[in-house]
PDB file of C-alpha atoms in Angstrom:
ATOM      1  CA  MET A   1     119.679  22.315  45.276  1.00  0.00           C
ATOM      2  CA  LYS A   2     123.307  23.567  46.440  1.00  0.00           C
ATOM      3  CA  LEU A   3     126.811  22.816  45.000  1.00  0.00           C
ATOM      4  CA  SER A   4     130.278  23.158  46.135  1.00  0.00           C
ATOM      5  CA  ASP A   5     133.136  21.759  45.391  1.00  0.00           C
ATOM      6  CA  SER A   6     136.727  23.133  43.965  1.00  0.00           C
ATOM      7  CA  ARG A   7     139.592  21.693  40.926  1.00  0.00           C
ATOM      8  CA  THR A   8     142.817  22.652  40.397  1.00  0.00           C
ATOM      9  CA  ILE A   9     143.793  23.760  37.210  1.00  0.00           C
ATOM     10  CA  ASN A  10     147.358  23.764  35.425  1.00  0.00           C
ATOM     11  CA  ALA A  11     147.563  27.145  34.501  1.00  0.00           C
ATOM     12  CA  ASP A  12     147.709  30.935  36.842  1.00  0.00           C
ATOM     13  CA  ALA A  13     145.876  32.411  37.638  1.00  0.00           C
ATOM     14  CA  SER A  14     145.325  35.035  35.205  1.00  0.00           C
ATOM     15  CA  THR A  15     145.255  32.354  32.553  1.00  0.00           C
ATOM     16  CA  VAL A  16     142.284  30.906  34.644  1.00  0.00           C
ATOM     17  CA  TRP A  17     140.442  34.243  34.707  1.00  0.00           C
ATOM     18  CA  ALA A  18     140.800  35.686  31.108  1.00  0.00           C
ATOM     19  CA  GLY A  19     138.973  32.165  30.635  1.00  0.00           C
ATOM     20  CA  LEU A  20     136.102  32.216  32.483  1.00  0.00           C
ATOM     21  CA  LEU A  21     135.380  35.577  30.844  1.00  0.00           C
ATOM     22  CA  ASP A  22     136.329  34.626  27.134  1.00  0.00           C
ATOM     23  CA  PRO A  23     133.000  33.668  25.141  1.00  0.00           C
ATOM     24  CA  GLU A  24     134.328  30.602  22.876  1.00  0.00           C
ATOM     25  CA  VAL A  25     136.129  28.869  26.430  1.00  0.00           C
ATOM     26  CA  LEU A  26     132.773  28.835  27.574  1.00  0.00           C
ATOM     27  CA  LYS A  27     130.802  27.780  24.831  1.00  0.00           C
ATOM     28  CA  ALA A  28     133.635  24.901  23.619  1.00  0.00           C
ATOM     29  CA  CYS A  29     132.573  23.871  28.140  1.00  0.00           C
ATOM     30  CA  VAL A  30     129.077  24.493  28.902  1.00  0.00           C
ATOM     31  CA  PRO A  31     127.925  20.382  27.912  1.00  0.00           C
ATOM     32  CA  GLY A  32     125.497  21.080  25.325  1.00  0.00           C
ATOM     33  CA  CYS A  33     126.105  24.349  24.403  1.00  0.00           C
ATOM     34  CA  THR A  34     125.441  25.376  20.451  1.00  0.00           C
ATOM     35  CA  GLU A  35     125.898  28.964  20.663  1.00  0.00           C
ATOM     36  CA  MET A  36     127.616  31.702  22.662  1.00  0.00           C
ATOM     37  CA  SER A  37     127.280  34.989  22.442  1.00  0.00           C
ATOM     38  CA  GLY A  38     128.519  38.341  24.380  1.00  0.00           C
ATOM     39  CA  SER A  39     130.931  39.761  26.420  1.00  0.00           C
ATOM     40  CA  ALA A  40     131.566  39.668  30.557  1.00  0.00           C
ATOM     41  CA  GLN A  41     130.769  43.260  30.796  1.00  0.00           C
ATOM     42  CA  ASP A  42     127.468  43.130  28.287  1.00  0.00           C
ATOM     43  CA  GLY A  43     126.504  39.507  29.653  1.00  0.00           C
ATOM     44  CA  PHE A  44     126.084  36.554  27.596  1.00  0.00           C
ATOM     45  CA  GLU A  45     123.885  35.135  25.514  1.00  0.00           C
ATOM     46  CA  ALA A  46     123.508  30.789  25.065  1.00  0.00           C
ATOM     47  CA  VAL A  47     121.576  28.235  23.589  1.00  0.00           C
ATOM     48  CA  VAL A  48     121.550  24.875  24.917  1.00  0.00           C
ATOM     49  CA  VAL A  49     120.660  21.697  24.101  1.00  0.00           C
ATOM     50  CA  GLN A  50     120.192  18.876  27.501  1.00  0.00           C
ATOM     51  CA  LYS A  51     118.261  15.901  28.138  1.00  0.00           C
ATOM     52  CA  VAL A  52     117.572  15.450  31.227  1.00  0.00           C
ATOM     53  CA  GLY A  53     116.096  12.257  32.529  1.00  0.00           C
ATOM     54  CA  PRO A  54     113.145  11.810  29.850  1.00  0.00           C
ATOM     55  CA  VAL A  55     112.615  15.361  29.030  1.00  0.00           C
ATOM     56  CA  LYS A  56     114.337  16.825  26.142  1.00  0.00           C
ATOM     57  CA  ALA A  57     115.145  21.354  25.669  1.00  0.00           C
ATOM     58  CA  THR A  58     116.797  23.718  23.980  1.00  0.00           C
ATOM     59  CA  PHE A  59     117.506  26.302  26.970  1.00  0.00           C
ATOM     60  CA  LYS A  60     117.709  30.128  25.753  1.00  0.00           C
ATOM     61  CA  GLY A  61     118.923  32.067  28.122  1.00  0.00           C
ATOM     62  CA  ALA A  62     121.193  35.058  29.442  1.00  0.00           C
ATOM     63  CA  VAL A  63     123.575  35.193  31.423  1.00  0.00           C
ATOM     64  CA  GLN A  64     125.903  37.939  33.774  1.00  0.00           C
ATOM     65  CA  ILE A  65     128.976  38.078  35.221  1.00  0.00           C
ATOM     66  CA  SER A  66     129.241  40.452  38.455  1.00  0.00           C
ATOM     67  CA  ASP A  67     131.519  41.359  41.581  1.00  0.00           C
ATOM     68  CA  MET A  68     134.473  40.703  39.729  1.00  0.00           C
ATOM     69  CA  VAL A  69     137.549  40.940  41.392  1.00  0.00           C
ATOM     70  CA  GLU A  70     140.734  40.527  39.152  1.00  0.00           C
ATOM     71  CA  PRO A  71     142.047  37.680  39.402  1.00  0.00           C
ATOM     72  CA  ALA A  72     140.820  36.727  42.455  1.00  0.00           C
ATOM     73  CA  SER A  73     136.906  36.303  42.662  1.00  0.00           C
ATOM     74  CA  LEU A  74     133.002  36.625  40.203  1.00  0.00           C
ATOM     75  CA  THR A  75     129.629  35.845  40.844  1.00  0.00           C
ATOM     76  CA  ILE A  76     128.304  34.026  37.840  1.00  0.00           C
ATOM     77  CA  SER A  77     124.326  34.575  37.597  1.00  0.00           C
ATOM     78  CA  GLY A  78     121.423  33.248  34.888  1.00  0.00           C
ATOM     79  CA  GLU A  79     118.461  31.908  33.708  1.00  0.00           C
ATOM     80  CA  GLY A  80     116.980  30.046  31.029  1.00  0.00           C
ATOM     81  CA  LYS A  81     113.392  29.093  29.281  1.00  0.00           C
ATOM     82  CA  GLY A  82     113.248  25.093  27.982  1.00  0.00           C
ATOM     83  CA  GLY A  83     110.390  26.158  26.252  1.00  0.00           C
ATOM     84  CA  ALA A  84     107.199  23.451  27.706  1.00  0.00           C
ATOM     85  CA  ALA A  85     109.894  21.570  29.258  1.00  0.00           C
ATOM     86  CA  GLY A  86     110.725  24.519  32.428  1.00  0.00           C
ATOM     87  CA  PHE A  87     113.571  27.071  33.072  1.00  0.00           C
ATOM     88  CA  ALA A  88     116.402  27.092  35.057  1.00  0.00           C
ATOM     89  CA  LYS A  89     117.657  29.717  36.807  1.00  0.00           C
ATOM     90  CA  GLY A  90     120.439  30.096  39.120  1.00  0.00           C
ATOM     91  CA  GLY A  91     124.550  31.726  39.490  1.00  0.00           C
ATOM     92  CA  ALA A  92     127.982  30.701  41.366  1.00  0.00           C
ATOM     93  CA  ASP A  93     130.508  32.076  42.905  1.00  0.00           C
ATOM     94  CA  VAL A  94     134.097  30.948  41.755  1.00  0.00           C
ATOM     95  CA  ARG A  95     137.360  32.074  43.796  1.00  0.00           C
ATOM     96  CA  LEU A  96     140.650  31.784  42.262  1.00  0.00           C
ATOM     97  CA  GLU A  97     143.531  30.650  45.197  1.00  0.00           C
ATOM     98  CA  ALA A  98     147.659  30.647  43.175  1.00  0.00           C
ATOM     99  CA  ALA A  99     149.237  27.591  44.096  1.00  0.00           C
ATOM    100  CA  GLY A 100     152.617  27.987  42.484  1.00  0.00           C
ATOM    101  CA  GLU A 101     151.934  27.329  38.854  1.00  0.00           C
ATOM    102  CA  GLN A 102     148.758  26.765  39.293  1.00  0.00           C
ATOM    103  CA  THR A 103     145.421  28.122  40.112  1.00  0.00           C
ATOM    104  CA  VAL A 104     142.558  25.728  42.155  1.00  0.00           C
ATOM    105  CA  LEU A 105     139.122  27.112  41.134  1.00  0.00           C
ATOM    106  CA  HIS A 106     136.899  26.625  44.079  1.00  0.00           C
ATOM    107  CA  TYR A 107     133.090  27.376  43.360  1.00  0.00           C
ATOM    108  CA  ASP A 108     129.779  27.263  45.234  1.00  0.00           C
ATOM    109  CA  VAL A 109     126.930  26.699  42.886  1.00  0.00           C
ATOM    110  CA  GLU A 110     123.450  27.325  43.755  1.00  0.00           C
ATOM    111  CA  ALA A 111     120.178  26.435  41.201  1.00  0.00           C
ATOM    112  CA  LYS A 112     116.514  25.935  40.816  1.00  0.00           C
ATOM    113  CA  VAL A 113     114.066  24.436  37.866  1.00  0.00           C
ATOM    114  CA  GLY A 114     110.880  24.606  37.051  1.00  0.00           C
ATOM    115  CA  GLY A 115     108.471  23.067  34.785  1.00  0.00           C
ATOM    116  CA  LYS A 116     107.963  19.905  33.527  1.00  0.00           C
ATOM    117  CA  LEU A 117     111.731  19.547  35.035  1.00  0.00           C
ATOM    118  CA  ALA A 118     111.067  20.456  38.292  1.00  0.00           C
ATOM    119  CA  GLN A 119     108.320  17.353  37.478  1.00  0.00           C
ATOM    120  CA  LEU A 120     111.558  14.225  37.372  1.00  0.00           C
ATOM    121  CA  GLY A 121     112.208  14.433  41.732  1.00  0.00           C
ATOM    122  CA  SER A 122     115.191  16.382  43.682  1.00  0.00           C
ATOM    123  CA  ARG A 123     117.289  13.446  43.036  1.00  0.00           C
ATOM    124  CA  ILE A 124     117.719  13.469  39.267  1.00  0.00           C
ATOM    125  CA  ILE A 125     117.608  16.438  39.298  1.00  0.00           C
ATOM    126  CA  ASP A 126     120.345  17.284  42.022  1.00  0.00           C
ATOM    127  CA  GLY A 127     122.380  14.300  39.770  1.00  0.00           C
ATOM    128  CA  PHE A 128     122.025  16.009  36.563  1.00  0.00           C
ATOM    129  CA  ALA A 129     123.276  19.527  38.341  1.00  0.00           C
ATOM    130  CA  LYS A 130     126.519  17.330  39.415  1.00  0.00           C
ATOM    131  CA  LYS A 131     126.579  15.986  36.973  1.00  0.00           C
ATOM    132  CA  MET A 132     126.769  19.058  34.524  1.00  0.00           C
ATOM    133  CA  ALA A 133     129.776  21.073  36.574  1.00  0.00           C
ATOM    134  CA  ASP A 134     131.725  18.317  36.744  1.00  0.00           C
ATOM    135  CA  GLN A 135     131.731  17.967  33.225  1.00  0.00           C
ATOM    136  CA  PHE A 136     132.164  21.744  32.798  1.00  0.00           C
ATOM    137  CA  PHE A 137     134.860  21.990  35.431  1.00  0.00           C
ATOM    138  CA  ALA A 138     136.531  19.011  33.841  1.00  0.00           C
ATOM    139  CA  ASN A 139     136.260  20.582  30.190  1.00  0.00           C
ATOM    140  CA  PHE A 140     136.984  24.037  31.750  1.00  0.00           C
ATOM    141  CA  SER A 141     140.230  22.615  32.732  1.00  0.00           C
ATOM    142  CA  ASP A 142     141.624  20.806  29.475  1.00  0.00           C
ATOM    143  CA  VAL A 143     141.037  23.465  27.722  1.00  0.00           C
ATOM    144  CA  VAL A 144     142.424  26.516  29.649  1.00  0.00           C
ATOM    145  CA  GLY A 145     145.005  24.323  31.797  1.00  0.00           C
ATOM    146  CA  ALA A 146     148.105  22.501  29.951  1.00  0.00           C
ATOM    147  CA  PRO A 147     147.983  18.916  30.152  1.00  0.00           C
ATOM    148  CA  ALA A 148     150.322  17.557  33.320  1.00  0.00           C
ATOM    149  CA  GLU A 149     153.161  14.703  33.704  1.00  0.00           C
ATOM    150  CA  ASP A 150     150.631  12.596  35.898  1.00  0.00           C
ATOM    151  CA  ASP A 151     147.979  13.310  33.775  1.00  0.00           C
ATOM    152  CA  ALA A 152     149.472  12.062  30.176  1.00  0.00           C
ATOM    153  CA  SER A 153     151.308   8.389  32.159  1.00  0.00           C
ATOM    154  CA  GLU A 154     147.311   8.128  33.682  1.00  0.00           C
ATOM    155  CA  ASP A 155     145.637   7.986  30.509  1.00  0.00           C
ATOM    156  CA  ALA A 156     148.377   6.052  28.276  1.00  0.00           C
ATOM    157  CA  ASP A 157     148.220   3.248  31.342  1.00  0.00           C
ATOM    158  CA  GLU A 158     143.952   3.865  30.641  1.00  0.00           C
ATOM    159  CA  THR A 159     144.672   3.303  27.201  1.00  0.00           C
ATOM    160  CA  ALA A 160     146.922  -0.026  27.868  1.00  0.00           C
ATOM    161  CA  LYS A 161     144.432  -1.222  29.925  1.00  0.00           C
ATOM    162  CA  LYS A 162     141.060  -0.641  27.662  1.00  0.00           C
ATOM    163  CA  LYS A 163     143.349  -2.264  24.560  1.00  0.00           C
ATOM    164  CA  GLY A 164     143.995  -5.162  27.259  1.00  0.00           C
ATOM    165  CA  TRP A 165     140.760  -5.792  27.855  1.00  0.00           C
ATOM    166  CA  LEU A 166     139.053  -5.265  24.445  1.00  0.00           C
ATOM    167  CA  LYS A 167     141.396  -7.769  23.228  1.00  0.00           C
ATOM    168  CA  LYS A 168     140.591 -10.251  25.662  1.00  0.00           C
ATOM    169  CA  LEU A 169     137.319  -9.392  24.968  1.00  0.00           C
ATOM    170  CA  VAL A 170     138.075 -10.600  21.141  1.00  0.00           C
ATOM    171  CA  SER A 171     139.755 -13.506  21.615  1.00  0.00           C
TER     172      SER A 171
END
């Protein structure tokens, strides 16, 4: 499975770079991550609990960061074992591009799964992988980047819409 996308983050490239190498930031951003330790130089150890379709598993894995060109690009590769559920392994090439006071983060992800997970079918796995990547980079953008002024007004509008919808339902 291959996936490519980009995301604009409201922070300069050096801040985004530091976030990509910080285990606490990564733990906060990886959906289902319960533990994260290590360093960018020695690699990270992680424990992630996820449910994919009917299969729920605790994955224990190792992540290595290589080909680091500060603050422009890096390669992330990792492998996790989920016991009877199977395994997942893959990698991502990440490129950072300065855009004024913001940074555009481009990523190309390739992932493989085996065991019970592989039996779920490529449509479920591909959808889950896209959801995980989108969720990680949305979380990363929220943790590392400063909130944009437009986002704050959109959130206020969204809250007003939700309150209006709920009020209609209750009335």
